Coordinates of C-alpha atoms and ligand atoms in Angstrom, one line a residue:
X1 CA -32.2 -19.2 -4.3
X2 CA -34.2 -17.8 -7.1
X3 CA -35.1 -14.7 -8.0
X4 CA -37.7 -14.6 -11.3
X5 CA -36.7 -11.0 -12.9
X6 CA -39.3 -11.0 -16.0
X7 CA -42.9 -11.2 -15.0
X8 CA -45.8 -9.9 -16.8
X9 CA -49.5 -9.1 -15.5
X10 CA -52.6 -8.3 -15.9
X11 CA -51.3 -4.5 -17.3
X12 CA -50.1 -6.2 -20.6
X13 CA -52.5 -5.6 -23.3
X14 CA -51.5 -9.0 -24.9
X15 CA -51.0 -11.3 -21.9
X16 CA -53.2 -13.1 -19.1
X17 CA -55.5 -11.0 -16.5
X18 CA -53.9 -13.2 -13.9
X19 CA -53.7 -11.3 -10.7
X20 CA -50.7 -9.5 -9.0
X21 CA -51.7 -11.9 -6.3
X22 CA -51.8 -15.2 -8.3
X23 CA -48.3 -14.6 -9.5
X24 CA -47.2 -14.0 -5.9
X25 CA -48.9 -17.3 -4.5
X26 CA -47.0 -19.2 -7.2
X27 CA -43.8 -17.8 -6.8
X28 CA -44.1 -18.9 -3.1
X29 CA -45.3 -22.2 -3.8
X30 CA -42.2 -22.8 -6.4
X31 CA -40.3 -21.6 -3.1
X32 CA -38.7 -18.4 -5.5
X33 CA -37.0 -15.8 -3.1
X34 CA -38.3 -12.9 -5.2
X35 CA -39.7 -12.1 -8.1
X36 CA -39.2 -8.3 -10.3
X37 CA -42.4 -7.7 -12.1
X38 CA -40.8 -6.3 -15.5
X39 CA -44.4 -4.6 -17.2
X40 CA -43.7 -3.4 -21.1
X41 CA -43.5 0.0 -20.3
X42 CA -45.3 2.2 -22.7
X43 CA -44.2 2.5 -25.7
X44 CA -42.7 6.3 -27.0
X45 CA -46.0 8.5 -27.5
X46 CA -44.4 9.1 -31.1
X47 CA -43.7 5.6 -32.2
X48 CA -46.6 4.0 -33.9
X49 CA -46.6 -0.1 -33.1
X50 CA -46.9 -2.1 -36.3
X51 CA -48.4 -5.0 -34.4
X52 CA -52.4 -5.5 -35.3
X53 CA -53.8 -5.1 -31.9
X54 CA -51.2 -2.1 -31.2
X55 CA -50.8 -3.8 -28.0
X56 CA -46.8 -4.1 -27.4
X57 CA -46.7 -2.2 -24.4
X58 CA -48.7 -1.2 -21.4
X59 CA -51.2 2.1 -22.1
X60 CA -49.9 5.0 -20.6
X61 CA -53.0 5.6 -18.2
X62 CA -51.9 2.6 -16.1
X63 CA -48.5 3.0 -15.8
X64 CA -49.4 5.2 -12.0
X65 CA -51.6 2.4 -10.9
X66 CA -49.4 -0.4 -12.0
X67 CA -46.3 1.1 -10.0
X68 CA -49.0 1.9 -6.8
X69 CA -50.7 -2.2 -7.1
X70 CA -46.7 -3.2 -7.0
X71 CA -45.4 -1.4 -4.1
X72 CA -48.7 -2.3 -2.6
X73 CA -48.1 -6.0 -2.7
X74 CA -44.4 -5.1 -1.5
X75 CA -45.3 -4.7 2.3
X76 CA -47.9 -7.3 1.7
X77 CA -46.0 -9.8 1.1
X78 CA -42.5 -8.6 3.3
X79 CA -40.8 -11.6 4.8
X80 CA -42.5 -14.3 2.7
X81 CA -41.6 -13.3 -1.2
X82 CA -39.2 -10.1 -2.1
X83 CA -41.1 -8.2 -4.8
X84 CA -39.2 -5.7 -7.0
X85 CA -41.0 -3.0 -8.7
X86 CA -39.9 -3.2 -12.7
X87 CA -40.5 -2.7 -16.4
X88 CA -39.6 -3.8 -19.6
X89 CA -38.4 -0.9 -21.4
X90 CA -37.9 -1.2 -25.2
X91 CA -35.3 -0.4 -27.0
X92 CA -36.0 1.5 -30.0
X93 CA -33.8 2.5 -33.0
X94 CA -34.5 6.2 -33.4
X95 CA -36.5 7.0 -30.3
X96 CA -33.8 6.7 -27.9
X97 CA -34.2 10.5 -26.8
X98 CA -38.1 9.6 -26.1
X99 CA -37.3 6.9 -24.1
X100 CA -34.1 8.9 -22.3
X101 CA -37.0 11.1 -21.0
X102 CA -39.5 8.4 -20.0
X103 CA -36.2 6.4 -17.7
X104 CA -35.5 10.2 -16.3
X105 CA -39.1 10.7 -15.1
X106 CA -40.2 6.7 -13.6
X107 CA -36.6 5.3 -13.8
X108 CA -36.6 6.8 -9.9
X109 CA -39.7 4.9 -9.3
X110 CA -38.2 1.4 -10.7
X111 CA -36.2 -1.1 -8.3
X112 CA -35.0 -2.9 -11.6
X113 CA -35.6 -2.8 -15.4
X114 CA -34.7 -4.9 -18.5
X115 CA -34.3 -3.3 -21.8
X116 CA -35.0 -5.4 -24.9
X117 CA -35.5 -5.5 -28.3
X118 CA -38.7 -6.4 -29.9
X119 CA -39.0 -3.7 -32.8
X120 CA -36.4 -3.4 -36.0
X121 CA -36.1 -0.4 -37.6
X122 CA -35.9 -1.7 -41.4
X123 CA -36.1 1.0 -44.2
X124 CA -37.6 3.7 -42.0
X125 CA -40.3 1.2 -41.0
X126 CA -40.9 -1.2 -37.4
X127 CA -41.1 -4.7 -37.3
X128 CA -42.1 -6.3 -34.3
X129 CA -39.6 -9.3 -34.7
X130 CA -40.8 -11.6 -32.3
X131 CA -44.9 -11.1 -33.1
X132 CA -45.2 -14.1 -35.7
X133 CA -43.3 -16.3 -38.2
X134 CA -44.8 -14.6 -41.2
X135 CA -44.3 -10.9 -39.7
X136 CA -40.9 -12.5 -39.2
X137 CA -40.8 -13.7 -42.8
X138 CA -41.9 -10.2 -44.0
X139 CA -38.8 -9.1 -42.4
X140 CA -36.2 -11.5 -44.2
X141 CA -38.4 -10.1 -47.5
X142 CA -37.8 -6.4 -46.8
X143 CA -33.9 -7.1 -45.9
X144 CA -33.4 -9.5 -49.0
X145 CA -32.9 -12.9 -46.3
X146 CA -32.9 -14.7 -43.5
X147 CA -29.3 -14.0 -41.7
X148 CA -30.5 -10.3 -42.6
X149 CA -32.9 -10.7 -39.9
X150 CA -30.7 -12.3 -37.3
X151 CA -28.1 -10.2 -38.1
X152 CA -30.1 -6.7 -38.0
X153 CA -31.5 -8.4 -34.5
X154 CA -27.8 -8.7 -32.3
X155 CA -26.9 -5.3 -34.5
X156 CA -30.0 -3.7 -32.8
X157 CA -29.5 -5.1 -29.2
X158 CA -25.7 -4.1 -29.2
X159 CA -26.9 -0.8 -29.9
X160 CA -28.9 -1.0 -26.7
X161 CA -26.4 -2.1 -24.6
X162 CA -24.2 0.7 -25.8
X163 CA -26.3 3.8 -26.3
X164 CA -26.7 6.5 -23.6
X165 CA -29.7 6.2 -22.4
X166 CA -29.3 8.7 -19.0
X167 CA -28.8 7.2 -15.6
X168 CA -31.6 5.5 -15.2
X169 CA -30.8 3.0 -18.3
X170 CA -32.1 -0.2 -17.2
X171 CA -28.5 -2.5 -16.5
X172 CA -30.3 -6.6 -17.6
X173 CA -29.9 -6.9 -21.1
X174 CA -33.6 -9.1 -22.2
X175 CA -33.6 -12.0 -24.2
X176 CA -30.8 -11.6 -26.7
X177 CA -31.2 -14.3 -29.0
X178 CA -34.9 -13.7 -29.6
X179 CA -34.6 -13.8 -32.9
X180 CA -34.2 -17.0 -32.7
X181 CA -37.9 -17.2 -31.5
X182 CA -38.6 -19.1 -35.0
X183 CA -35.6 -20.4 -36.1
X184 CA -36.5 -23.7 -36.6
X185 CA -39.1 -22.6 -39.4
X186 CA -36.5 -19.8 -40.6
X187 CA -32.5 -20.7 -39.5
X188 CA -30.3 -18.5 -40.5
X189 CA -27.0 -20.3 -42.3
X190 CA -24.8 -18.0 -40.0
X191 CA -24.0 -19.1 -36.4
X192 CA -22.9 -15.3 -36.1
X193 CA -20.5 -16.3 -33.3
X194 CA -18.6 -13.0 -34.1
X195 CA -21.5 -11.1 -33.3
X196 CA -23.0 -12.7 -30.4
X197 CA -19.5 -12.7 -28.9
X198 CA -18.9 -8.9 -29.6
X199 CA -22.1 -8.3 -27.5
X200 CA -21.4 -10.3 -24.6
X201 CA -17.6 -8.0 -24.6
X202 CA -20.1 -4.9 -24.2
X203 CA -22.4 -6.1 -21.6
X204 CA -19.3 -7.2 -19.4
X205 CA -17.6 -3.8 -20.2
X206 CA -20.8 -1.6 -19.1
X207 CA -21.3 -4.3 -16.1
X208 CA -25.0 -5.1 -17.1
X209 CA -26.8 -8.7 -16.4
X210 CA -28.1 -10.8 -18.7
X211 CA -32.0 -11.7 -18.7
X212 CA -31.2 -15.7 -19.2
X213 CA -34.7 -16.0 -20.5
X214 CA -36.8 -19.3 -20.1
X215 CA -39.5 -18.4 -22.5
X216 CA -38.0 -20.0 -25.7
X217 CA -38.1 -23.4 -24.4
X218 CA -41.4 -23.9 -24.5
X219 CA -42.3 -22.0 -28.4
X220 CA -42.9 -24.6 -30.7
X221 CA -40.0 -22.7 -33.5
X222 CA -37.4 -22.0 -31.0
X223 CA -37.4 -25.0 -28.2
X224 CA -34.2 -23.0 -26.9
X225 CA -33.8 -20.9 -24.2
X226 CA -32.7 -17.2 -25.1
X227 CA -29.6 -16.9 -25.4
X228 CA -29.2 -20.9 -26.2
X229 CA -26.2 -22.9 -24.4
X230 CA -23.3 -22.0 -26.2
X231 CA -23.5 -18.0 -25.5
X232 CA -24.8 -18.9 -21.8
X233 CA -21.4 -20.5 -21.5
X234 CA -19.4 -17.8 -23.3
X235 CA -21.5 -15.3 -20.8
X236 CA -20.5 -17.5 -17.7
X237 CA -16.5 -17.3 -18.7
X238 CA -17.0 -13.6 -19.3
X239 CA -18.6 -13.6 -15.3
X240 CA -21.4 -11.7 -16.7
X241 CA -24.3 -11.7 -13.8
X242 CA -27.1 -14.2 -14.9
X243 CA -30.6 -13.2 -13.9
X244 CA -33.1 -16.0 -14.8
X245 CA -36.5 -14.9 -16.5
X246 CA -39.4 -17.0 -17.0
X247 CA -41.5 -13.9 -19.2
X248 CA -44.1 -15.8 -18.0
X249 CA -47.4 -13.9 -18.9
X250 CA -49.5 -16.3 -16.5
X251 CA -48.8 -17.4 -13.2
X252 CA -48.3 -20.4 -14.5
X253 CA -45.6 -20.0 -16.1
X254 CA -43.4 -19.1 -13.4
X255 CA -40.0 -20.9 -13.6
X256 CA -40.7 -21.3 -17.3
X257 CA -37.7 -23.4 -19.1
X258 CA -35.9 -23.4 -15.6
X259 CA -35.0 -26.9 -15.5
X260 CA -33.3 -27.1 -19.6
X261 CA -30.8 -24.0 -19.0
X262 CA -28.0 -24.4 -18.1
X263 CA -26.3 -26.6 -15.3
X264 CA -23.3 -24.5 -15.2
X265 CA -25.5 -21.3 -14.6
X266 CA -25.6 -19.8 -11.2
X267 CA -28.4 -16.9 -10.6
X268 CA -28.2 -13.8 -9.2
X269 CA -30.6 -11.6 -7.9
X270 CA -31.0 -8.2 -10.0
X271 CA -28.7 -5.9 -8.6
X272 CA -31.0 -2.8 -7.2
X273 CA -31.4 0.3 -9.0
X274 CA -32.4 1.9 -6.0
X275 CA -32.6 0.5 -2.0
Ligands
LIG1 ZN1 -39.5 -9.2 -24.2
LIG2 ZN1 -41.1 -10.0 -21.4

């Protein structure tokens, strides 16, 4: 049984135009039992993305017809592939009241949701920490070094796991080691064990899932699967649900990094925010 809970499509600005329909006839040809497409959501109307193309997150004017295509392809596909309706939701230091309002208004409309960190709030500015090695670099320049970074990174996504963000906060925690996206080009001289290990503590407390993300594997700098082995096993003591994630952003990619995580892991299916 697999269920693939982080899919893109053709509504992110930065991915593939691969159809709805081209994910759905790969996910039944890998045999997956369900898939949650997890869109970014758009980002807060107030927060002003520092990447180039200013294309984090879906635009607003397709969030209505993205949510319509998905529930469309729902009955289509009934009884051969289970399709949840989902997005990636950002967190973002300082904008949490923005994004309290966006969950209250389409959280109802959302059969699952992640909520990860892509943007670091460093000296009043954003970085978007996963966009390239030398944004990354820029980064470890602004905060004086490299464990800075990776530090600022688990700091930020412990935040998200423990900040109110109303009742429709998503409950899969994504990708929590992705600062780690170019570690081998920047390695931090800190395993930050004590960190990593506080964080797993709060996602068991509040009952969230992890997004046991695929993506990593295949980056040139990271060749690791977010989180890597040693916190999948801490998070499999801790009985924290696992839901795996390919992030594929073409069809594809589906099952992405599947076969290097690890042995020990069994996958759940997201637990419903709605039936
Ligand atoms: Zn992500
Ligand atoms: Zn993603």
């Amino acid at each position: 049984m697999i269920h693939d809970g982080h899919i893109h499509t053709p509504f992110c600005p930065h991915g593939t135009k691969d159809s709805l329909h081209k994910y759905c006839e790969a996910a039944i040809k890998h045999k997956l039992t369900g898939i949650t497409f997890t869109e970014h959501a758009p980002l807060p109307y107030s927060f002003v993305d520092p990447t180039p193309e200013q294309d984090s997150g879906m635009r607003w004017d397709d969030l209505e017809i993205y949510l319509k295509e998905v529930n469309k392809l729902k009955k289509e596909y009934k009884g051969d592939l289970e399709i949840l309706v989902g997005l990636e939701v950002d967190y973002i230091e300082g904008f949490e009241k923005e994004t309290t309002i966006f969950l209250d208004e389409f959280g109802p409309e959302l059969d699952d949701s992640i909520l990860s960190v892509h943007f670091l709030k460093i000296n009043s500015e954003y970085v978007c920490i996963d966009y390239s090695p030398d944004v990354f670099e820029q980064a470890s320049d602004l905060l004086g070094s490299i464990d800075s970074v990776y530090k600022l990174y688990y700091q930020t996504v412990l935040k998200s796991v423990q900040k109110d963000l109303g009742r429709n906060k998503p409950h899969r925690i994504g990708h929590i080691t992705l600062a780690r996206k170019f570690h081998k080009k920047f390695p931090a001289s800190n395993p930050f064990t004590g960190e990593l290990s506080t964080l797993l503590v709060e996602v068991k407390k509040k009952g969230y899932e992890l997004d046991y993300n695929g993506a990593g594997t295949v980056k040139p700098l990271c060749k690791e699967p977010y989180p890597f082995n040693d916190v999948i096993q801490d998070a499999i003591n801790l009985n924290i649900p696992l839901v795996y994630g390919s992030d594929a952003h073409q069809a594809a990619s589906l099952l992405c990094g599947y076969s290097e995580l690890s042995p020990q892991a069994t996958f759940v299916k997201p637990a419903k925010l709605r039936n």
